[in-house]
CSV table of C-alpha atoms and ligand atoms in Angstrom, one decimal:
chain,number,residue,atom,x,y,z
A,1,UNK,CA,51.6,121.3,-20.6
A,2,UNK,CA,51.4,117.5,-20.2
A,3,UNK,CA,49.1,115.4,-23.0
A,4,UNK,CA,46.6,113.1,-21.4
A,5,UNK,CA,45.0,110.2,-24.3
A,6,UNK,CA,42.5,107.9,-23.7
A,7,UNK,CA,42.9,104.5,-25.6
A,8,UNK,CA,40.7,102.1,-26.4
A,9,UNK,CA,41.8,98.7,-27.2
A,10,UNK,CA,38.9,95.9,-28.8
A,11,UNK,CA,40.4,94.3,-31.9
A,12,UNK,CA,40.3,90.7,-30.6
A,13,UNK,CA,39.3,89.5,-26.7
A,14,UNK,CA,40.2,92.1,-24.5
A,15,UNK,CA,38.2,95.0,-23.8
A,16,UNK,CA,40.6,97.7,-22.6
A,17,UNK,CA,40.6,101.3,-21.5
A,18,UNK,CA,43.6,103.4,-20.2
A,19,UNK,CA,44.6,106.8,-19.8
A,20,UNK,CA,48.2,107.2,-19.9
A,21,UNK,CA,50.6,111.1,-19.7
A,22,UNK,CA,52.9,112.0,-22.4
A,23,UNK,CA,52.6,108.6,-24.2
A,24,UNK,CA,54.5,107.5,-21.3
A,25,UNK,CA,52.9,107.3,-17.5
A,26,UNK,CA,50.2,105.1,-17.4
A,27,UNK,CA,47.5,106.9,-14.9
A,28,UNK,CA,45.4,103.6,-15.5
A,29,UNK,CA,45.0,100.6,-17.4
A,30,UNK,CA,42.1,98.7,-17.1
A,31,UNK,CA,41.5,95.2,-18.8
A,32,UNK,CA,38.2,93.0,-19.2
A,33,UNK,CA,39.1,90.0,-20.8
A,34,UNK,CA,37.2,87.1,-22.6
A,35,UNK,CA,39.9,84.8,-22.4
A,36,UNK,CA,38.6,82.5,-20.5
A,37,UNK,CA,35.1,82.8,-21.7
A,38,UNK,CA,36.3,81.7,-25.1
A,39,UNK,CA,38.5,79.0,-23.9
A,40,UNK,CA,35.1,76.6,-24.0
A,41,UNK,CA,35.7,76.8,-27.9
A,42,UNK,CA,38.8,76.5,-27.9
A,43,UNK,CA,39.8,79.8,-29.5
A,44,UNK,CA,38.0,83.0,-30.0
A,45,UNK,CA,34.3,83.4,-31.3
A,46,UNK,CA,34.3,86.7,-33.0
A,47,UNK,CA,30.1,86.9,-33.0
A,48,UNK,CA,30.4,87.0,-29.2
A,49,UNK,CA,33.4,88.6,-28.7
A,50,UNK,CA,31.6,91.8,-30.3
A,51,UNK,CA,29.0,91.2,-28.2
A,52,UNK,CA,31.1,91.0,-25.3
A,53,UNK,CA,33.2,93.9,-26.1
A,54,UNK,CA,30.2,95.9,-26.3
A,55,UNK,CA,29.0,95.2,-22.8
A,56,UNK,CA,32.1,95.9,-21.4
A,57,UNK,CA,33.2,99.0,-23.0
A,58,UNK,CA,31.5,101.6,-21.2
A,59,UNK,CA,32.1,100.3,-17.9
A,60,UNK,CA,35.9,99.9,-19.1
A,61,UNK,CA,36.0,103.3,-20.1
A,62,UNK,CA,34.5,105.0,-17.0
A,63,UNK,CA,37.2,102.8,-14.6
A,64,UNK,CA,39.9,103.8,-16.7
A,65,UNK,CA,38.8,107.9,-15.8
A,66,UNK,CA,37.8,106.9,-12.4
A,67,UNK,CA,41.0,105.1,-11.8
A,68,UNK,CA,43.3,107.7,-13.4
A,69,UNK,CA,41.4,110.9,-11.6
A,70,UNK,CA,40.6,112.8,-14.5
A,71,UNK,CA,37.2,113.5,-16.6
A,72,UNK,CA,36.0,114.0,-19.8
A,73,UNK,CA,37.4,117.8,-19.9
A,74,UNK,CA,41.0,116.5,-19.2
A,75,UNK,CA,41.6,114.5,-22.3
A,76,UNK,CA,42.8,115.9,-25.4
A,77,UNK,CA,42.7,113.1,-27.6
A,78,UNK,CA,40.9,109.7,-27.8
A,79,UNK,CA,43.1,107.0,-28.9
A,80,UNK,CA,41.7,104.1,-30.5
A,81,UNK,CA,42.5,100.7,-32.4
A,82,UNK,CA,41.4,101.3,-35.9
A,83,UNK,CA,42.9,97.9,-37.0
A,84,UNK,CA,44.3,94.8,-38.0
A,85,UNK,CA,41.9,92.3,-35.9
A,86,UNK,CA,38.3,91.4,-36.1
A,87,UNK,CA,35.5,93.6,-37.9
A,88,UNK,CA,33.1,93.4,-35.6
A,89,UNK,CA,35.3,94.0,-32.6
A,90,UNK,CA,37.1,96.4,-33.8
A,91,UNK,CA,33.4,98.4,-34.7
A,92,UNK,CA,32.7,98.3,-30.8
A,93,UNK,CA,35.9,100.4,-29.3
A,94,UNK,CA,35.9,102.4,-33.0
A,95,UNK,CA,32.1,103.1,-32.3
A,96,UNK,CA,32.6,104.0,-28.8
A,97,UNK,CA,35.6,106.7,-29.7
A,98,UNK,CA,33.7,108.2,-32.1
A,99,UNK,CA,30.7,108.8,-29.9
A,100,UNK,CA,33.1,109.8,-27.0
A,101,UNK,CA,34.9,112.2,-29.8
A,102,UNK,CA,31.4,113.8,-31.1
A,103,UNK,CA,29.6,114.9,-27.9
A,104,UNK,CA,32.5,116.1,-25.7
A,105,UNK,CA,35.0,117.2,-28.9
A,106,UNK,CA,37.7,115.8,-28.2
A,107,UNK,CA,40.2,114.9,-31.0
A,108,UNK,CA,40.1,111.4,-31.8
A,109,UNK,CA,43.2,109.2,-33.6
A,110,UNK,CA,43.1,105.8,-34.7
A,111,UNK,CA,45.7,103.7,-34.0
A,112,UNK,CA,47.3,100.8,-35.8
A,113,UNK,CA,47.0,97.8,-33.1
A,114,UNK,CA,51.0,96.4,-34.0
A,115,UNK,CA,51.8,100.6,-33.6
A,116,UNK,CA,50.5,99.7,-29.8
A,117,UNK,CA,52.2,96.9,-29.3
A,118,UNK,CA,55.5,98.3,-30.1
A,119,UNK,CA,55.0,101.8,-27.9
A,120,UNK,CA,54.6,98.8,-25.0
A,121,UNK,CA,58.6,99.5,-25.1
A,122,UNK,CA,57.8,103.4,-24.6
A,123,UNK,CA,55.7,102.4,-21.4
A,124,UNK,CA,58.5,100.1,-19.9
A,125,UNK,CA,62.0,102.1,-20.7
A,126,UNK,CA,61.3,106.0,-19.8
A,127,UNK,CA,64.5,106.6,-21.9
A,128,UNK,CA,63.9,104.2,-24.9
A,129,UNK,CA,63.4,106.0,-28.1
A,130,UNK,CA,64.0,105.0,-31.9
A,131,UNK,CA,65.7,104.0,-33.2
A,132,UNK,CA,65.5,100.7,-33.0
A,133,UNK,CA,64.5,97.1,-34.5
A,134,UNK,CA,61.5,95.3,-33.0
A,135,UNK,CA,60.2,92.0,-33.3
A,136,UNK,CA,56.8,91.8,-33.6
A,137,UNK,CA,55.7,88.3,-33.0
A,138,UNK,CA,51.4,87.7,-32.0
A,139,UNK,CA,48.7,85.4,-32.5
A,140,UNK,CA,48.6,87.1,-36.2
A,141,UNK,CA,52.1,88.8,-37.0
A,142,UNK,CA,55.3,87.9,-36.8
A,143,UNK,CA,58.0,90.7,-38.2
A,144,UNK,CA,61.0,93.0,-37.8
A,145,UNK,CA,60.8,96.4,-38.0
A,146,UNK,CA,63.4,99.2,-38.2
A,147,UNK,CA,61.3,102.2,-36.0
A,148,UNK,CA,63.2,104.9,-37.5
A,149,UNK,CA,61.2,107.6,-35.6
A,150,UNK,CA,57.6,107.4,-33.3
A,151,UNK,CA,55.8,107.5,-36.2
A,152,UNK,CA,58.0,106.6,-39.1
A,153,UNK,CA,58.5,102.1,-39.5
A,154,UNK,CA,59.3,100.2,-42.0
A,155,UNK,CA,59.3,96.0,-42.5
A,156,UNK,CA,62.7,94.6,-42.4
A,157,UNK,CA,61.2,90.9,-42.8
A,158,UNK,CA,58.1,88.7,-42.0
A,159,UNK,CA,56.3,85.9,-41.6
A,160,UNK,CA,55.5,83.9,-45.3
A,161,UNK,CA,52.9,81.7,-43.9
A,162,UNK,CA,51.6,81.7,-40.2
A,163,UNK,CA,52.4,83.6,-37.4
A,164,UNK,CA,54.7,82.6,-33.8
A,165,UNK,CA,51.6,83.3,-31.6
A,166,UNK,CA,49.2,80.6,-33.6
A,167,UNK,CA,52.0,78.4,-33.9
A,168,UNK,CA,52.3,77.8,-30.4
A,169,UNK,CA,48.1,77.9,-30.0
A,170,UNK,CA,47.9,75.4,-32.3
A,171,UNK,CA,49.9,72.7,-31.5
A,172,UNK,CA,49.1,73.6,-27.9
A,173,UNK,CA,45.9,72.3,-28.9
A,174,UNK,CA,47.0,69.2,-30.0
A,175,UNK,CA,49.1,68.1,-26.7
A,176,UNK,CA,45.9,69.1,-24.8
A,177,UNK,CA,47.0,72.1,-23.2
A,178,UNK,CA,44.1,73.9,-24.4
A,179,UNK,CA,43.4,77.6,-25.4
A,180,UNK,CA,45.4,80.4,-25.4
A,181,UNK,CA,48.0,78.2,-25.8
A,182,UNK,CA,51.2,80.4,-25.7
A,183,UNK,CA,51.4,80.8,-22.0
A,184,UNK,CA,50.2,77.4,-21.3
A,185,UNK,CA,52.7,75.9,-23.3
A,186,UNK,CA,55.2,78.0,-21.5
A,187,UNK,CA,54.4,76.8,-18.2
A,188,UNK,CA,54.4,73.2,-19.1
A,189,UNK,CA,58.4,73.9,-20.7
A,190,UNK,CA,59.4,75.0,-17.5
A,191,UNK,CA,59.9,71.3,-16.9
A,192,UNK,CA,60.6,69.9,-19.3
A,193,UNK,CA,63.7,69.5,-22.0
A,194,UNK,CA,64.2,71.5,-24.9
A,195,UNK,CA,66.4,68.8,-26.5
A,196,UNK,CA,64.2,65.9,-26.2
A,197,UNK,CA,62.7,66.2,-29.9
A,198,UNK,CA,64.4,67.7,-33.0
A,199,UNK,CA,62.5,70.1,-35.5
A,200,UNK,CA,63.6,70.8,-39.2
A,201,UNK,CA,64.5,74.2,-39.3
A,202,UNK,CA,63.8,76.5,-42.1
A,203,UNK,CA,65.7,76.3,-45.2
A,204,UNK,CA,64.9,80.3,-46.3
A,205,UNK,CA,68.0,81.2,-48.2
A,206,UNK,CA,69.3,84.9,-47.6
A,207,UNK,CA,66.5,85.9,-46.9
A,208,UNK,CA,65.1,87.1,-43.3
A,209,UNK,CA,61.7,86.3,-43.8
A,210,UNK,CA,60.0,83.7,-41.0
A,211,UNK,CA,58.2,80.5,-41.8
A,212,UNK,CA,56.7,78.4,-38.9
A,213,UNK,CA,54.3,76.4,-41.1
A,214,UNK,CA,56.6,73.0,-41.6
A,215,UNK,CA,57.7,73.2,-37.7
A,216,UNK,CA,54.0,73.0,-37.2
A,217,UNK,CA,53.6,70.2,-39.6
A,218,UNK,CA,56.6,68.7,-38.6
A,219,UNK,CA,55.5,68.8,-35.1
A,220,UNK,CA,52.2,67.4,-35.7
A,221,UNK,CA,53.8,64.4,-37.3
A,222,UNK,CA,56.2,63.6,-34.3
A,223,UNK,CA,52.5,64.1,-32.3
A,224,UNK,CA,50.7,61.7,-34.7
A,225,UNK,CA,53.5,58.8,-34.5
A,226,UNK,CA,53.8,58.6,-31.3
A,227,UNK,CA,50.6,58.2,-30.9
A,228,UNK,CA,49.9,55.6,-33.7
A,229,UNK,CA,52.4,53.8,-31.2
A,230,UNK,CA,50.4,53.7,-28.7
A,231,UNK,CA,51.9,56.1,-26.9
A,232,UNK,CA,51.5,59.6,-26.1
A,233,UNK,CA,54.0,62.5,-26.1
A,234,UNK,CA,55.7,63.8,-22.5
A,235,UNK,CA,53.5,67.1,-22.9
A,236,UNK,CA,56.4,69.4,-21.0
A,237,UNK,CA,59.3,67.9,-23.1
A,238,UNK,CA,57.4,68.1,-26.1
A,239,UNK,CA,56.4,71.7,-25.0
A,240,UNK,CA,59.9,73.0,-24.3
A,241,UNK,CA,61.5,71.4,-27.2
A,242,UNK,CA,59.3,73.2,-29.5
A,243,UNK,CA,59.2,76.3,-27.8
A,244,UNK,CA,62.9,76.1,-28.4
A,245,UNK,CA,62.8,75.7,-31.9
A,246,UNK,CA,60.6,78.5,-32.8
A,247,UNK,CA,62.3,81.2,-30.5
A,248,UNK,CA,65.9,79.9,-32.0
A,249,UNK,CA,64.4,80.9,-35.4
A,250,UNK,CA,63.1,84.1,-34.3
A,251,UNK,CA,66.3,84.9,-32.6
A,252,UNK,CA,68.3,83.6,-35.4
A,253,UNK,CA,66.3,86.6,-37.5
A,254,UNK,CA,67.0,89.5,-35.4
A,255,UNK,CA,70.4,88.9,-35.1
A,256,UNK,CA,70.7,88.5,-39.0
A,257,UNK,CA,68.3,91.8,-39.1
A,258,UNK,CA,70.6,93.8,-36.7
A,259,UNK,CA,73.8,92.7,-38.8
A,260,UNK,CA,72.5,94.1,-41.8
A,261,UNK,CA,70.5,97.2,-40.8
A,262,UNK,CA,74.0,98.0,-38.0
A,263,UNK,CA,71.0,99.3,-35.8
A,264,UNK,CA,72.4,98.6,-32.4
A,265,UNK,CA,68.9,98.7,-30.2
A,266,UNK,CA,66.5,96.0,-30.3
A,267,UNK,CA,63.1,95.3,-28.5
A,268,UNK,CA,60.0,92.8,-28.6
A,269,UNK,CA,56.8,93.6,-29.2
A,270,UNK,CA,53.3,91.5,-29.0
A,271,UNK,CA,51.9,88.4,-27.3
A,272,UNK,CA,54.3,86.2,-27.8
A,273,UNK,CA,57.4,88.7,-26.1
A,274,UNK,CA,55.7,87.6,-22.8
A,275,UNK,CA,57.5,84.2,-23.8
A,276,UNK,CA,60.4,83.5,-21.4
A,277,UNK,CA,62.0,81.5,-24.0
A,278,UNK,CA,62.2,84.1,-26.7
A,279,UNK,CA,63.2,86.6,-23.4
A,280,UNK,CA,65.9,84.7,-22.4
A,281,UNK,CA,67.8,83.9,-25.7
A,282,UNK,CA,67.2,87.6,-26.9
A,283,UNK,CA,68.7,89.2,-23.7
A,284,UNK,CA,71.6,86.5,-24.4
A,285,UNK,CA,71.8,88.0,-28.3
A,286,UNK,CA,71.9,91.2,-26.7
A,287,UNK,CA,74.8,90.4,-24.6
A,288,UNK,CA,76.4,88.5,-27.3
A,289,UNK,CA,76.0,91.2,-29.8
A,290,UNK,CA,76.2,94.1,-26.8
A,291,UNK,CA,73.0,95.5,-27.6
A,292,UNK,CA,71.0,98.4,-26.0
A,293,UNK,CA,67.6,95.9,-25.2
A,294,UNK,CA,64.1,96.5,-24.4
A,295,UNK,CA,62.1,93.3,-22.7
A,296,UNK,CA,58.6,94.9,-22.5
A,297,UNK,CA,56.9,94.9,-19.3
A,298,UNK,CA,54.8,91.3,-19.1
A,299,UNK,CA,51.6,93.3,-18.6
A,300,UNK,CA,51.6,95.2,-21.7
A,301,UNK,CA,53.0,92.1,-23.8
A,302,UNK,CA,49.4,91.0,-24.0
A,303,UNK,CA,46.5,93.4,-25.6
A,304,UNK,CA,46.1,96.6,-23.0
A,305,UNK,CA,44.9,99.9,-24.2
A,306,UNK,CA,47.9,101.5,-22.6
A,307,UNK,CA,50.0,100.8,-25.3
A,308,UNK,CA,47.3,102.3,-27.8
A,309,UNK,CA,47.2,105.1,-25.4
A,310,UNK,CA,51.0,105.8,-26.4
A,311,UNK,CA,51.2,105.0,-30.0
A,312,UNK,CA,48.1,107.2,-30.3
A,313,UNK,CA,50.0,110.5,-28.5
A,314,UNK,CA,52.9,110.4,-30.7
A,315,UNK,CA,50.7,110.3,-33.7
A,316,UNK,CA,48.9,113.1,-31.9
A,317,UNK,CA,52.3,115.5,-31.2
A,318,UNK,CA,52.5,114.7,-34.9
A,319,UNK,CA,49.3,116.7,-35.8
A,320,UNK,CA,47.8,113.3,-37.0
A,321,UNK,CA,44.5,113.0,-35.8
A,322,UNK,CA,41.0,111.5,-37.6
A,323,UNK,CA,37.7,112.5,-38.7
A,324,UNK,CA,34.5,111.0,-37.3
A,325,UNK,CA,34.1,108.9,-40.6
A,326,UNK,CA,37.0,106.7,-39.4
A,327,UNK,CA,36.0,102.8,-40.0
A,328,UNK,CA,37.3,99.9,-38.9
A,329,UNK,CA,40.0,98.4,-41.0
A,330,UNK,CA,40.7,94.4,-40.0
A,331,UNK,CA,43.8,93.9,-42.4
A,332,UNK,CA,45.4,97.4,-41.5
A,333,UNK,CA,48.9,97.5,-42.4
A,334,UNK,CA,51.7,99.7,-40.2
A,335,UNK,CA,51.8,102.6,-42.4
A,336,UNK,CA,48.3,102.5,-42.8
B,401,KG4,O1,49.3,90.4,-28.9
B,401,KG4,P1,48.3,89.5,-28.4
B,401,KG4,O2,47.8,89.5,-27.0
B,401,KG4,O3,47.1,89.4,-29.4
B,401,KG4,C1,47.3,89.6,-30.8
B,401,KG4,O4,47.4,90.8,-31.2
B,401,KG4,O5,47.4,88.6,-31.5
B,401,KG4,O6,49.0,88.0,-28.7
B,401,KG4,C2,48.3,86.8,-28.4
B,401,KG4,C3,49.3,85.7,-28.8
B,401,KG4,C4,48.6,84.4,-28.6
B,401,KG4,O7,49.0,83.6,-29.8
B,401,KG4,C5,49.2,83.8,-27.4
B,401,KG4,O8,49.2,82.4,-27.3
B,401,KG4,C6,50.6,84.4,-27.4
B,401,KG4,O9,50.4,85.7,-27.9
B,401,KG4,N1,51.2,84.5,-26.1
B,401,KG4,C7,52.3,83.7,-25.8
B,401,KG4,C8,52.6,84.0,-24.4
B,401,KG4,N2,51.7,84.9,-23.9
B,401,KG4,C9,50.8,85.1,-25.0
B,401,KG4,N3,53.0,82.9,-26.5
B,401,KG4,C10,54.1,82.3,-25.9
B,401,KG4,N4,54.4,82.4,-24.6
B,401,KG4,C11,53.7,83.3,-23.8
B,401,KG4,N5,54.0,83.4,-22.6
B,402,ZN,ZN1,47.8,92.2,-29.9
């Protein structure tokens, strides 16, 4: 008998509803984002994204259904994001399980929102299983992770101060690109070149752990001379070089993660893996290193309730499911 979950995915601007079979085949993924709504401010304004969210979840929730053919009576488990991301957003999709879980029982099973973005890999690769190493890099984490099993993860190194994702918003910013900044900065490297300014990189020791905060300073520096000059920087060289720079670290700490941990499978996982930068010179480690390699489909690189869909059915085959007095929790830990 096949396992249909709903997920529901609100923890920052995207409202999202899918219903996905076996934690694997997506019957329908359905995604009302805010992005551009928030771009005005330059970044996300989490009073109105709850307000957002909360107009758009029922309609989200009754496409995902429509689009997948089933009802109600066909799901046996809600799946939702129970954390890390913002309160009041999160309260919205949590909310909306609950109610969902109450009047038609269903079971309902929270879901860590980094668990989601790592089961992404179970939605892309039928045959990719743990285990495995994943970097997780996002606009708030930025990590390795040995998945030892569906349900079973543990940190192999992470960020000390800020994460990839904000690292590439923020100085996106500054060159004007605007907001979100990842993929715009992207773009603009496409013409540009990745050698035409030189960032300090890390000095972290032996150990794995990531630090983007002095890049970031460093960068704004360059930014701030140049312009003190007179001048102003070429936005797609400045783009690709620093794009560079950060994936090279990143890179730099998987491979160091894979030689230590001898686990030969690695995969991405989060915003930032949409990056074809960070793509690029992973599939190279991976052919370097021969690696088994996941690249995560684009579309569920960015937030998508699929992926909490999946996360959430493992869980589920694992007997874990929550009570009705579930709560929000915006600095969730995996393992929490
Ligand atoms: O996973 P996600 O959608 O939301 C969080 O859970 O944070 O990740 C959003 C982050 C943002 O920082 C965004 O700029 C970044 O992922 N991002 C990218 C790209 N697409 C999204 N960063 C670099 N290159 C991209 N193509
Ligand atoms: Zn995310």
């Amino acid at each position: 008998m096949s396992v249909i979950t709903l997920g529901i995915e609100s923890s920052c601007d995207e409202t999202a509803c899918a219903v996905v079979k076996d934690g694997r085949e997506v019957l329908s993924s359905i995604i009302a984002s805010q992005a551009d709504f928030h771009s005005q401010y330059g970044g996300v304004v989490p009073e109105l994204a709850s307000r957002m969210h909360v107009e758009a979840i029922v309609p989200c929730i009754s496409e995902a259904l429509k689009q997948a053919e089933v009802t109600y009576s066909d799901l046996d488990a809600v799946c939702v994001t129970k954390g890390p991301g913002l309160v009041g957003a999160l309260l919205v999709g949590v909310s909306a399980a609950k109610a969902l879980c109450e009047v038609k029982h269903i079971p309902l099973v929270g879901v860590n929102h980094m668990a989601g973005h790592i089961a992404a890999n179970y939605l892309t690769d039928p045959s990719w299983e743990p285990p495995f190493l994943c970097l997780v890099v996002s606009g708030g984490h930025s990590e390795i992770l040995l998945v030892s099993d569906y349900t079973k993860m543990e940190y192999i190194c992470s960020t000390k101060d800020d994460a990839a994702g904000e690292a590439f918003d923020k100085i996106a910013r500054v060159i004007g690109l605007g907001y979100p900044g990842g993929p715009k900065l992207d773009k603009a490297s496409k013409d540009g070149n990745p050698q035409a300014y030189s960032f300090p990189m890390p000095k972290m020791g032996d150990t794995l752990d990531f630090s983007f905060s002095g890049i970031k300073t460093a960068a704004l520096n360059t930014i701030n001379q140049v312009r003190l000059k007179g001048e102003d920087v070429n936005v797609n060289d400045f783009a690709a070089s620093y794009q560079d720079a950060i994936c090279s670290i990143l890179c730099d700490r998987l491979k160091k993660a894979v030689k230590l941990t001898g686990v030969t499978k690695i995969c991405l996982a989060g915003g930032v893996s949409a990056n074809s930068c960070l793509r690029a010179k992973v599939e190279d480690l991976s052919k370097k290193m021969r690696l088994q390699l996941c690249l995560p489909k684009m579309v569920y690189c960015t937030d998508n309730a699929a992926m909490i869909a999946s996360a959430g059915y493992y869980s589920f085959r694992d007997g874990v499911t929550d009570n009705l007095d579930m709560n929000a929790y915006p600095s969730l830990e995996l393992g929490g």
